Each structure stands twice: as structure tokens, then as C-alpha cells.
Coordinates of C-alpha atoms in Angstrom, one line a residue:
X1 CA -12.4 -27.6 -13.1
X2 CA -11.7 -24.9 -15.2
X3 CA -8.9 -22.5 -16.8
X4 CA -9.8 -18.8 -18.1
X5 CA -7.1 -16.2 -19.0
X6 CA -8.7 -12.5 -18.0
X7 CA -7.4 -9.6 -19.7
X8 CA -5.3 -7.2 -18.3
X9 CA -7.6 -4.0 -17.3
X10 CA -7.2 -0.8 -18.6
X11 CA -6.6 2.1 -16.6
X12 CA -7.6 5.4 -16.8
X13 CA -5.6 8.9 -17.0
X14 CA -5.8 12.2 -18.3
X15 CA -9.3 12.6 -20.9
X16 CA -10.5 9.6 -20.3
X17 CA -7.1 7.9 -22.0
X18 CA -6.6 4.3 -21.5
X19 CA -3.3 2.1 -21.1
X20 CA -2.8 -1.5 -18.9
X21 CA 1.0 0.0 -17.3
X22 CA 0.6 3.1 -14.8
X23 CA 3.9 4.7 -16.2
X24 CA 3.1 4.1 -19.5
X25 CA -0.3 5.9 -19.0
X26 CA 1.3 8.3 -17.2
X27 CA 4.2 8.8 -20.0
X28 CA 1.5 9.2 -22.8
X29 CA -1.0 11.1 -21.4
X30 CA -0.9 12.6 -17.6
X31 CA -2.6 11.7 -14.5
X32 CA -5.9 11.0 -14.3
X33 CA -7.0 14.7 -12.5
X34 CA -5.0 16.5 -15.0
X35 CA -8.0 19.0 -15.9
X36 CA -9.7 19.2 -12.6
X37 CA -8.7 18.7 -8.9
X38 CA -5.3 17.9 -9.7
X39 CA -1.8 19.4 -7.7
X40 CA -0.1 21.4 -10.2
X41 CA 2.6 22.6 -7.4
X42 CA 3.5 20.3 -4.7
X43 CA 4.6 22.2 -1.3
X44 CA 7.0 19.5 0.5
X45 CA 8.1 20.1 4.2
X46 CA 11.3 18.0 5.1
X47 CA 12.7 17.0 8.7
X48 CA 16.3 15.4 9.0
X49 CA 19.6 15.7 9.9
X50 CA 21.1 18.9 7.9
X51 CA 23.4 16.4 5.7
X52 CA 20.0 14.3 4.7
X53 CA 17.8 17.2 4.0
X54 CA 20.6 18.7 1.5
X55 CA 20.7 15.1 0.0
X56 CA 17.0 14.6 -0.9
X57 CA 16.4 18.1 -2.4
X58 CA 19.2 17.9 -4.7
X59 CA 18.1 14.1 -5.8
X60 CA 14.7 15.6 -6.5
X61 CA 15.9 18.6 -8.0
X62 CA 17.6 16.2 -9.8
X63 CA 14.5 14.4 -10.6
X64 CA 12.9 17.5 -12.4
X65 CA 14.6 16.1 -15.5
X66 CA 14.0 13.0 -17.1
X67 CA 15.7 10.2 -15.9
X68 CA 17.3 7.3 -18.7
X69 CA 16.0 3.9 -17.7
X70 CA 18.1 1.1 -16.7
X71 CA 20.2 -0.4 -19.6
X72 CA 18.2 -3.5 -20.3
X73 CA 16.2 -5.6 -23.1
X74 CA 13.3 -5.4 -21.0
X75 CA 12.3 -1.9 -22.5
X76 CA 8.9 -2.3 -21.4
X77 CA 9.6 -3.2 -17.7
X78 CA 12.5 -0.5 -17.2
X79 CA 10.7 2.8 -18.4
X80 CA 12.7 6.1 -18.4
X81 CA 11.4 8.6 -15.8
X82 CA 10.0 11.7 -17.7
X83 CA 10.9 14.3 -14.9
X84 CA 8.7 15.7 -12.5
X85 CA 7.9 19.1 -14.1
X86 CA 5.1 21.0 -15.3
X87 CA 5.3 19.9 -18.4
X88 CA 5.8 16.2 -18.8
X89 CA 4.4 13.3 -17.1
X90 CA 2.7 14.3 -13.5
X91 CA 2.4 17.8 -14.6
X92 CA 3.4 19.0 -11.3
X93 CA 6.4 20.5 -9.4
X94 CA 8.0 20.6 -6.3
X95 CA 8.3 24.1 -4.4
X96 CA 10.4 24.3 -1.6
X97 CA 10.3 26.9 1.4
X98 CA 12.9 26.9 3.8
X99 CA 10.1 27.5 6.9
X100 CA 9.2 23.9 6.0
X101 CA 12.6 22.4 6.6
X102 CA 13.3 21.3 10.3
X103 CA 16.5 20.2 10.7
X104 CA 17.5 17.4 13.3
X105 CA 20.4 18.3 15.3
X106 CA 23.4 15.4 14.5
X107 CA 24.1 15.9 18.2
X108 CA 20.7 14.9 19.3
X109 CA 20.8 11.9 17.1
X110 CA 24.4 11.0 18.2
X111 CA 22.7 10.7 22.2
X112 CA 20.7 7.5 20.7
X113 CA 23.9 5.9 20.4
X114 CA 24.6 3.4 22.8
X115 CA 21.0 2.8 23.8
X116 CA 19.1 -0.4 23.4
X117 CA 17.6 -0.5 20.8
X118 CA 14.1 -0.2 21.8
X119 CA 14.7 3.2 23.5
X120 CA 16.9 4.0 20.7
X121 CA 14.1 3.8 18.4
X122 CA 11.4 5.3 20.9
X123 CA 13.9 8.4 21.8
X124 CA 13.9 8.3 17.6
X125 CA 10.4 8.8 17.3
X126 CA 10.4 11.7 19.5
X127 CA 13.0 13.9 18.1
X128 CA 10.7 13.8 14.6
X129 CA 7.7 14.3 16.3
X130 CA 8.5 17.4 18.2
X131 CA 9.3 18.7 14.9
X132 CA 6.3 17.4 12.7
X133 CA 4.1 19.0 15.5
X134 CA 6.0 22.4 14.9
X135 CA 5.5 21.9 11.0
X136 CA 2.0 21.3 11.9
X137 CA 1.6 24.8 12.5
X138 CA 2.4 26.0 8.5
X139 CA -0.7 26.0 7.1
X140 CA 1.3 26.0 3.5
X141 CA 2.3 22.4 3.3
X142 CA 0.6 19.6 1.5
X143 CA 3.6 16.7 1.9
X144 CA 6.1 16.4 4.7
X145 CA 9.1 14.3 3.7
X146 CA 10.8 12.5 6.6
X147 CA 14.6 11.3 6.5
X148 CA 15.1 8.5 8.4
X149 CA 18.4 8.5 10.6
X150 CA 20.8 6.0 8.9
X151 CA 21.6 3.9 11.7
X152 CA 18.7 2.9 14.1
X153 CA 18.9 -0.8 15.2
X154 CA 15.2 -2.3 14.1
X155 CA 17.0 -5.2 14.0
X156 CA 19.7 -7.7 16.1
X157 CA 21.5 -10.2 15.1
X158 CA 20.6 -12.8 17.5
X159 CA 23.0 -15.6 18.8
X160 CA 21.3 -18.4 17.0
X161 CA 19.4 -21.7 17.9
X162 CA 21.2 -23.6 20.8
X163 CA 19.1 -26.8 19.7
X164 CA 20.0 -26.5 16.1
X165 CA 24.0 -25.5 16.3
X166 CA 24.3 -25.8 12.4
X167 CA 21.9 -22.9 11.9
X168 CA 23.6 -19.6 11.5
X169 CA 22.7 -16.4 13.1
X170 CA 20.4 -14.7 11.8
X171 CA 18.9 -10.6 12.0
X172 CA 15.5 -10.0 13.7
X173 CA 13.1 -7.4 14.1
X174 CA 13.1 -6.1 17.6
X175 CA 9.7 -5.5 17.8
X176 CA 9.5 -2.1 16.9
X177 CA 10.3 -0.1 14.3
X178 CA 10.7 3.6 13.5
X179 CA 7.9 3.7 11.0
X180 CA 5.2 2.5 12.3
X181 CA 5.4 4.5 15.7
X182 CA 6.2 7.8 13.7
X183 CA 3.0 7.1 11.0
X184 CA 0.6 6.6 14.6
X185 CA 2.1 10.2 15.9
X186 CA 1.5 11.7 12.5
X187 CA -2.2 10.7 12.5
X188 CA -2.7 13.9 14.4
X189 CA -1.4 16.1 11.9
X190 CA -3.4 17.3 9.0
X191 CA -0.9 16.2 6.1
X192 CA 0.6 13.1 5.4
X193 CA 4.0 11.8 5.7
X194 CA 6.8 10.2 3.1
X195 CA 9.5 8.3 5.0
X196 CA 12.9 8.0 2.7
X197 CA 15.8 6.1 3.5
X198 CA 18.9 7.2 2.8
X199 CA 19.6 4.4 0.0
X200 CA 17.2 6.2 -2.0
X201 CA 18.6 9.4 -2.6
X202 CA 22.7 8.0 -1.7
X203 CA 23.2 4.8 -4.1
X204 CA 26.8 4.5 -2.7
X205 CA 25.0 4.4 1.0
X206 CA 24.6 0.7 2.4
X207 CA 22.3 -0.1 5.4
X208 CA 23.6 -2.3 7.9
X209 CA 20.3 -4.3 8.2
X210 CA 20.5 -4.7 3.9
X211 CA 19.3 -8.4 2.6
X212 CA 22.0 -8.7 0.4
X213 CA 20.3 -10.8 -1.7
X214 CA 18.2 -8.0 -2.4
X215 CA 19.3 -5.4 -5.1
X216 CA 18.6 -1.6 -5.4
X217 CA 15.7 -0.4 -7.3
X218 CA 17.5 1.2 -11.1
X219 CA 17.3 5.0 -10.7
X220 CA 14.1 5.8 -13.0
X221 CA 12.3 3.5 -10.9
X222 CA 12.6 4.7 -8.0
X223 CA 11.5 8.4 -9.4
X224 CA 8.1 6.8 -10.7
X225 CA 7.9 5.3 -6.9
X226 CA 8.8 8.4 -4.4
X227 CA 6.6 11.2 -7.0
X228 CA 3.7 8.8 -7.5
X229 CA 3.6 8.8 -3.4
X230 CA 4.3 12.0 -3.0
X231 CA 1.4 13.2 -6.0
X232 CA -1.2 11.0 -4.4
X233 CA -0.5 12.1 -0.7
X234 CA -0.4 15.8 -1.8
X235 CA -3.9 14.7 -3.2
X236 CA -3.6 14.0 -6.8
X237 CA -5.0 11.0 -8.3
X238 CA -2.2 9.4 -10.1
X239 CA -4.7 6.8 -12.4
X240 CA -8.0 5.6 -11.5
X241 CA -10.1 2.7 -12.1
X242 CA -12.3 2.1 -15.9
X243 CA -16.2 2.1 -15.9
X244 CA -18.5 2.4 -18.3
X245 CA -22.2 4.2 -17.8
X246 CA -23.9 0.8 -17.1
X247 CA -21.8 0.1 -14.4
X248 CA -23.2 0.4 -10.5
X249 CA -21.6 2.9 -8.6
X250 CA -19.7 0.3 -6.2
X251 CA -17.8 0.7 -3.1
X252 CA -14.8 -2.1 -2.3
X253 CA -14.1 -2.5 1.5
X254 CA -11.1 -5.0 3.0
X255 CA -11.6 -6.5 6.3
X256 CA -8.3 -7.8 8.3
X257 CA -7.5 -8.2 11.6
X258 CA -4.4 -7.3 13.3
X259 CA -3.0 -8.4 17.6
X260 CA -2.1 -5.6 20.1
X261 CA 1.1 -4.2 21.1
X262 CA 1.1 -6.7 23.8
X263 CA 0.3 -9.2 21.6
X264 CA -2.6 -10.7 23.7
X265 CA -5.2 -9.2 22.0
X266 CA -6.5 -9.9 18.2
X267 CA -8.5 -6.8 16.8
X268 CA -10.3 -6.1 14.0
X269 CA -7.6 -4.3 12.0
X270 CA -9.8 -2.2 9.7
X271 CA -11.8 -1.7 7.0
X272 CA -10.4 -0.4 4.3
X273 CA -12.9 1.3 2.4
X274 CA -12.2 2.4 -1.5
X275 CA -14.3 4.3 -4.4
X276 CA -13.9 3.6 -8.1
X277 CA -11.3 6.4 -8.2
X278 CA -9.5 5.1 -5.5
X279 CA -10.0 7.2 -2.7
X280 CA -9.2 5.1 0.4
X281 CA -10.7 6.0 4.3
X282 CA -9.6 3.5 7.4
X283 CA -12.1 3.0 9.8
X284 CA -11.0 0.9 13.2
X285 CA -13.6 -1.9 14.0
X286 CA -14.6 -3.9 17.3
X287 CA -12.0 -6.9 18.7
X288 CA -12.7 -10.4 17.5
X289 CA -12.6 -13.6 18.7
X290 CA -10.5 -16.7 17.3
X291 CA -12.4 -19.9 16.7
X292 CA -11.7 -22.8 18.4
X293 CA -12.7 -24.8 14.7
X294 CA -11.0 -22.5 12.6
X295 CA -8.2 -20.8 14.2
X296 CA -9.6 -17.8 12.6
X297 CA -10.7 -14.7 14.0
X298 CA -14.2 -13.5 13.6
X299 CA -16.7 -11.1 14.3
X300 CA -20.0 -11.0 16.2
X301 CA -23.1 -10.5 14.2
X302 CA -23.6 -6.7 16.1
X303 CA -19.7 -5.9 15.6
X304 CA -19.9 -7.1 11.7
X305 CA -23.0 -4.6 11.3
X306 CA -21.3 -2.1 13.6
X307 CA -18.3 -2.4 10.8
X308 CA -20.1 -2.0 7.8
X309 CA -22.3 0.5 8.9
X310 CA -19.4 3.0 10.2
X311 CA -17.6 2.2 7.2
X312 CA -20.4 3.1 4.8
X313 CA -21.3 6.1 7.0
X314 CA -17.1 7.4 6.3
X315 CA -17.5 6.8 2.3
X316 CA -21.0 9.0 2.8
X317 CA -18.8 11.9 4.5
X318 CA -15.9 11.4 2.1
X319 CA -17.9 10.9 -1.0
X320 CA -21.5 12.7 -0.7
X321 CA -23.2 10.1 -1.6
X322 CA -23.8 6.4 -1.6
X323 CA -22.9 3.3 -3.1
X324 CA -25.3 1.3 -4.9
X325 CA -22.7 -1.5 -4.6
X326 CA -20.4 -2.9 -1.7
X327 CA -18.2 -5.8 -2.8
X328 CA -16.7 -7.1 0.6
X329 CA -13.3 -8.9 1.1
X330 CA -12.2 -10.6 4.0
X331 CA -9.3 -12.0 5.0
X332 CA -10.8 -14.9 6.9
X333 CA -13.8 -17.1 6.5
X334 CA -17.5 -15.6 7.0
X335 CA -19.1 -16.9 9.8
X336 CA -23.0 -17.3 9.9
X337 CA -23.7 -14.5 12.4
X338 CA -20.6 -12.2 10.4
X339 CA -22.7 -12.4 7.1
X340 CA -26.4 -11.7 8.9
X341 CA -24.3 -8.9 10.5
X342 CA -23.1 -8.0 7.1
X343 CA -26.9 -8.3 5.4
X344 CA -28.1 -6.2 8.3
X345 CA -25.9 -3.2 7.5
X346 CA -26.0 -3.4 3.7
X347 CA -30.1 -3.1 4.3
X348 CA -30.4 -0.9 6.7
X349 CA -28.2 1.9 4.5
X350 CA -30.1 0.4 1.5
X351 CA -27.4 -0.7 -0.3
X352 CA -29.1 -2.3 -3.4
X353 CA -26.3 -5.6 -3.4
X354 CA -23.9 -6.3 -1.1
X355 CA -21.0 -8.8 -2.1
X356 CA -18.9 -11.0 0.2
X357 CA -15.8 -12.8 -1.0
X358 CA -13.6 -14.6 1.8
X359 CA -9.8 -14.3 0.3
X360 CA -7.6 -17.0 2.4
X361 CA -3.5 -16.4 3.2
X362 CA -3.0 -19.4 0.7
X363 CA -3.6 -22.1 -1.7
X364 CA -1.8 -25.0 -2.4
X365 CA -2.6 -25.7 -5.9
X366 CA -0.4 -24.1 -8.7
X367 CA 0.0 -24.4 -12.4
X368 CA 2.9 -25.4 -14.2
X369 CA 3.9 -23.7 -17.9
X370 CA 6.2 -25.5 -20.4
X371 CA 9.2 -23.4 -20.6
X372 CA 11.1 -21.5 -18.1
X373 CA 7.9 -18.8 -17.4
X374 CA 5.4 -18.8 -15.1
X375 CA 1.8 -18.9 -15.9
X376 CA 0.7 -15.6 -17.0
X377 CA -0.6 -12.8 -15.0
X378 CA -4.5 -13.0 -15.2
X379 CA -5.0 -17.2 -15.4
X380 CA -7.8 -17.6 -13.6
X381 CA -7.7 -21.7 -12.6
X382 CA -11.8 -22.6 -11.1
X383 CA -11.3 -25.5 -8.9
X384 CA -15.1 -25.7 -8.1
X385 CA -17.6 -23.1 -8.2
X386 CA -16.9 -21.7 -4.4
X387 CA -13.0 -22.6 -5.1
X388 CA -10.6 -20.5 -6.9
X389 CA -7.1 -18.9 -7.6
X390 CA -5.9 -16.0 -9.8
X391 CA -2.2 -15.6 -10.9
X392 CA -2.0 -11.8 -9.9
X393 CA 1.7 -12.5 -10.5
X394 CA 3.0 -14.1 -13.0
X395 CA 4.0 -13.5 -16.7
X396 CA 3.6 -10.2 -17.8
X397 CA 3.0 -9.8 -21.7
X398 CA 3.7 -6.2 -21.6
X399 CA 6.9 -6.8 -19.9
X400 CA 7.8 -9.5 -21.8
X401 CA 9.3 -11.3 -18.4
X402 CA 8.0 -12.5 -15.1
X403 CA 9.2 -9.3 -13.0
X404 CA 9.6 -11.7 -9.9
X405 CA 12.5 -13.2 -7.9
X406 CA 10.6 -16.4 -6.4
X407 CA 7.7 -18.6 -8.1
X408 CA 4.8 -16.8 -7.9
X409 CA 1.9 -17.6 -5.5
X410 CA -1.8 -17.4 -6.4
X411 CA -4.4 -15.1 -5.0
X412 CA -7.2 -17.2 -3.4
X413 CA -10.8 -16.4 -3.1
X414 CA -13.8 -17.8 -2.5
X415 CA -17.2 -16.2 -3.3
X416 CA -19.4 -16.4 -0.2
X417 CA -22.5 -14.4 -1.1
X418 CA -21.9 -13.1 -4.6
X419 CA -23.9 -12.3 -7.9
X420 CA -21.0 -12.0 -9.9
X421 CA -19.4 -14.6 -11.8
X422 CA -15.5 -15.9 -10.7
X423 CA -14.5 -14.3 -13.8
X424 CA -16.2 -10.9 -13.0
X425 CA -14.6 -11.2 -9.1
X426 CA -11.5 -11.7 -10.7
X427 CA -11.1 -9.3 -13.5
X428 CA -12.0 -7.1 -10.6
X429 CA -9.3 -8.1 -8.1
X430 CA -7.2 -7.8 -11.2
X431 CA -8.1 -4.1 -11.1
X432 CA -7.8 -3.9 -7.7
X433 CA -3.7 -5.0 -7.5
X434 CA -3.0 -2.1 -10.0
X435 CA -4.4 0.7 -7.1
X436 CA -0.9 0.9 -5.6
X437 CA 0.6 4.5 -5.3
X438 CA 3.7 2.9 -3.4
X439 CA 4.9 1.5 -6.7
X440 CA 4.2 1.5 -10.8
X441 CA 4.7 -2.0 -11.5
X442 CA 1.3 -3.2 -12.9
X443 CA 1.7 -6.7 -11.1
X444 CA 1.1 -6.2 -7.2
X445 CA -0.3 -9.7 -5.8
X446 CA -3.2 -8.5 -3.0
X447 CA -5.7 -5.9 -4.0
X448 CA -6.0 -2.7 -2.2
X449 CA -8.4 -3.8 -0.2
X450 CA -6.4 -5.7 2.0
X451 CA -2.7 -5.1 0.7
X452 CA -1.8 -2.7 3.7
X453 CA -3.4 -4.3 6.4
X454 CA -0.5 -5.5 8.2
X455 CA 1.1 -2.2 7.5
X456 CA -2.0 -0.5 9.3
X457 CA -2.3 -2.9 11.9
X458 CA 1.5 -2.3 12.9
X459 CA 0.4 2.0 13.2
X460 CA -3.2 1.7 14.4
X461 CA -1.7 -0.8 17.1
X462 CA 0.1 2.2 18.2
X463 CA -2.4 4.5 18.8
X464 CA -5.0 4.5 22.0
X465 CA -8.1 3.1 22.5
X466 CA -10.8 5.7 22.1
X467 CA -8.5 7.9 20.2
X468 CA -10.1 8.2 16.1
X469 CA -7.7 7.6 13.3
X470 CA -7.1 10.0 10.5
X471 CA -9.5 8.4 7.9
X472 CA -7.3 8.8 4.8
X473 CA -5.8 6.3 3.2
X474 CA -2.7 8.5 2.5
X475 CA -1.7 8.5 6.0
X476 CA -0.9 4.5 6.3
X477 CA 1.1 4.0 2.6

């Protein structure tokens, strides 16, 4: 057994500038695509109810400015936002055009009243669908921001346990929900979506289905949140990841697995295939099977080289070129035939190494720290050499707090197939929770590779067999 702290990784922004904190990078030096391929004007199309679209582009117009951060000791965790302008932080604006707003009738949304909530939803989805496919048809849009009606049910509260009478009633999903069916209609569109609720732009607005244990983001925060999105799906690159010239050119693919919209059937969810810069494609894999030994599902040898082989082929179209790398998580244990089918891909694309790294759901162990912290973000505890866990929350230096609610759990992994050492692995999964564009704290537990994949299981669930998904990554956050 032993205990290693790994430093916090850098990140990179605009000239090559360095800083651990994505807002702090952004602050002091711009995003990292300020002098190239960078959006310097953002062209946002909206759809809502009249009320809702009024509501957002005054908060952003708002947003233009700086915003003060929340009152707090914590400077370092509460950062003021410096406006969304040309010439402070993104260095980017947002340009409206009234042919990209499509207003939903209050009318039409007042009909879904009264219906269960299933068709409530479904009926939902369609009213914002007709009009995405309309806005399909600017070509001068890069964004379309979607304002969620107020009101649908995703949730009933149920009438509790019968068995256990001292339970209380309790809310519950009702097995759909607005977002995921709109994100698999919008796959067919050639921009991305932004889904805001109106708690974000209406502080004084309180959602019926609200955990009210659960407090509202501070103002600032949730600017560096909604136009980090909104600059990475209009196809900015926010930060990227550090290298240095002796580094190979590597590729990092997640592999998850996700059940049908009946429920029956387990898939392979995706692979989730990211460059250095953070470029992300989704490629939809074969079904697995669940083991009988393991409860886990797995793979055939021909569908893991099928995998691997269509994900590589993606990065080629995306990327031009090839990886000399491939460092492979999976979310559950590598089977005999899985790796072979692994091996098999990795040569016949002549990938010069090919690492595998099985991350499981949990790990009991944990650490305990004198005082009332937890143990700092980056403690890397080696049980044996194929056993390990990585605080990826925890203790934040910068922050000078543990920006958490609950204790913290550890990240798991266990090398498989590896030439790295467990503190390379995990200075790189490190690196890999800071590739979030859905939020600016530094501190995400999962890394990128396999942080969405329930989110993408819930859309690609959605959409038919045979049909292709859109490959980009923006589409799913």
C-alpha cells in the first residue's frame, strides 16, 4: 500500500498561458482558440414561450457586463464573471436576429394541461421540434437556445410504500423527460442545442419538482456555466489539455453501456472518443451481454474490435490524422475476448500502444483527514499494483474549501493492460475531470470519458435502430 498526492494539472488558454482553475485561466488570459479558430460573434437562435424568450435575452444582455461574485471568504471559489464581450474574458459576443426567434404559442402550451404526464411531455417535445426543424432552415445560426416550459410534470409524487407506512411520499421520475427526447430530435439538425430552465434567468421563479435541499447557483456562476456551453457548442474551445513536444499524440475513448426504452435490452452506450484539445465524437456500438459471474455487461471479441475500429475511423474523419496513442476506459471489467477484440483493432489501425483501464461504479475504501476537511483533491491511495482510487473530489487548495455537500467518493480504476504507471493514469484522469464545458469548477469526479454516458444513453435510447447519431460531442452536453 501506498499514498501519493498528484498535482493539480495546468490547463491551457490563450498563447500557450497556463493556470489549474478554468475561470481563472479564462479571467487572465482568454480561451484557448483566441488567435485562431475561435467564435468571436456568437449567432444564438431561441424557441419559447414569448414571456421566456424576452427573459433570457435581457439576462444575457445583462450578462455582457461583468457580474460581482457572491459575497463570500471563499474568493477563490466564487469568481466574478468578467462579461461576455469582445473584450474581456471569452472575447466573444452574442448577436441576436429576430428570424432566429420562434416563439411558442402560450395557448398551445396551455393544451398540455390536464394531460398525463407522459403525453404531456411527448405533446412537449413536439411543439419545440416543429420549430427547431423550421430554425433548421437559417443557415446563420451557430447555437439554438431552448426555453423549457415551466411546468411539465417529469415527476409524481407517488403515494408511498404500503409495506413501509412510516415512509413519506416521495417525487419520481416518470420515465421520461423533456430533455432527453428533445436532444434525440435535435440530432438531425446541424447545430446544437442549450436547454435553460427558467430558474436560471428568473431567480424569484421556483420549480415545483425543486430539491429544496438544493440551493441556486450565485449569479456569476451561473454566467461562467450557460457562456462556457454556449462558446464550446458554437465551436470555440474554451481551455484545452497541456503537452509538451515529447508527448505521444494520444486519443482517450470511454466505453459505457446503457438499457433500451423498454428496458429489456442492455446496449453498448458509446464510445466517447476525445483528442488532447478536447474535441469529443459519439459513436453507437453493438448490444452486450451481462454475465452470469459478474453481473456486468460485456462485449464479444468481434463487437469490441467493431468498437474500436469505428471509433478510431470517426477521430480519423474528425481529426485528419491518427493517434499514436488510445488510452481506453471502461466502465466495466475487460473480459478476455473484449481485450483480444481490443488488441485486434488497435493493430490493425497500427496504433503504436493501446491502453486499457477498467474504472468500476465504486470503492469501498476511503481515507480519513484530521480536521474537519476531506482528503485533498489529487491523493492518489495504491491499494496493490492492479488496485487503486483517486480523490477527484476533495480538498481544493485553490479554493481553500471542499466545494462539496456530501463526503466525497473516490474514483476507482484498475489498470488492465497499461504501460503507464498509477501515478501517470491518474494525473491523467485528473486532467480528464477538468474537460467539462457544462461547468467551471475545476473538481468534476468522472473524466470526460465516461461522465455523460448516462446522459447519452437516456438520448441515443431515443433514437432508432439504424438511424446514425450526430458524432459531436456538443450535441449530448
Amino acid at each position: 500500500m501506498r499514498l501519493a498526492l498528484i498535482d493539480e494539472p495546468d490547463l491551457e488558454f490563450a498563447n500557450g498561458s497556463r493556470h489549474t482553475d478554468p475561470r481563472h485561466g479564462i479571467s487572465f488570459y482568454g480561451p484557448a482558440d483566441l488567435n485562431s479558430s475561435g467564435p468571436r460573434t456568437i449567432r444564438v437562435g431561441i424557441i419559447g414561450p414569448k414571456d421566456a424568450i424576452e427573459g433570457v435575452k435581457k439576462w444575457l444582455d445583462k450578462s455582457r457586463s461583468p457580474i460581482a461574485a457572491k459575497r463570500s471568504h471563499l474568493t477563490g471559489l466564487f469568481m466574478a464573471f468578467p462579461g461576455f464581450d469582445t473584450n474581456t474574458g471569452f472575447r466573444s459576443t452574442i448577436v441576436w436576429d429576430s428570424r432566429l426567434e420562434r416563439t411558442i404559442p402560450a395557448s398551445a402550451l396551455r393544451r398540455l394541461d390536464g394531460l398525463n404526464p407522459l403525453a404531456a411531455i411527448q405533446a412537449a417535445v413536439d411543439l419545440y421540434d416543429a420549430e427547431l426543424t423550421a430554425l433548421n432552415e437559417e443557415p446563420s445560426c451557430d447555437v439554438v437556445i431552448v426555453c423549457r416550459p415551466d411546468d411539465l410534470p417529469e415527476q409524481v409524487m407517488t403515494n408511498g410504500n404500503p409495506d413501509k407506512p412510516w415512509e413519506d411520499p416521495k417525487l419520481e421520475a416518470v420515465g421520461a423527460n423533456f430533455r432527453a427526447l428533445l436532444k434525440a430530435r435535435s440530432l438531425k439538425t446541424s447545430r446544437p442545442i442549450q436547454i435553460i430552465r427558467r430558474d436560471t434567468w428568473d431567480p424569484s421563479f421556483k420549480p415545483k419538482d425543486r430539491d429544496e435541499r438544493r440551493g441556486q447557483q450565485d449569479e456569476a456562476t451561473k454566467a461562467w456555466n450557460l457562456h462556457t456551453a454556449l462558446y464550446y457548442k458554437a465551436g470555440g474551445m474554451p481551455w484545452r489539455m497541456t503537452r509538451t513536444a515529447q508527448d505521444l499524440t494520444s486519443c482517450y475513448i470511454g466505453v459505457a453501456f446503457y438499457r433500451t426504452t423498454d428496458g429489456e435490452t442492455l446496449q453498448t452506450s458509446v464510445a466517447q472518443v476525445f483528442n488532447q484539445r478536447g474535441d469529443g465524437v459519439i459513436v453507437r456500438g453493438a448490444p452486450a451481454k451481462q454475465s452470469k459471474e459478474d453481473r456486468q455487461p460485456h462485449l464479444t471479441e468481434a463487437d469490441a474490435k467493431d468498437l474500436l475500429v469505428q471509433s478510431l475511423a470517426r477521430y480519423r474523419s474528425e481529426h485528419r490524422t491518427m493517434p499514436a496513442r488510445v488510452m481506453l476506459h471502461k466502465a466495466s471489467s475487460f473480459t478476455t475476448a473484449e481485450t483480444s477484440g481490443f488488441r485486434a483493432a488497435a493493430d490493425a489501425e497500427r496504433i503504436d500502444l493501446l491502453e486499457l483501464v477498467w474504472l468500476p461504479h465504486h470503492d469501498s475504501v476511503r481515507l480519513f483527514r484530521p480536521g474537519e476537511h476531506p482528503p485533498l483533491r489529487g491523493t492518489l491511495l495504491s491499494l496493490t499494483e492492479d488496485r487503486h482510487v483517486l480523490y477527484t473530489r476533495g480538498s481544493v487548495p485553490l479554493y481553500r474549501t471542499y466545494p462539496g455537500m456530501y463526503v466525497p467518493t473516490t474514483l476507482p480504476f484498475r489498470p488492465v493492460d497499461v504501460e503507464s504507471s498509477a501515478e501517470e493514469i491518474a494525473a491523467e484522469l485528473l486532467m480528464l475531470t477538468k474537460m467539462n464545458w457544462n461547468a467551471t469548477q475545476l473538481d468534476g469526479r468522472l473524466p470526460i470519458t465516461l461522465r455523460t454516458a448516462d446522459s447519452i444513453g437516456d438520448i441515443l435510447k431515443h433514437l432508432p435502430d439504424g438511424e446514425n447519431p450526430a458524432p459531436r460531442y456538443a450535441y449530448y452536453m
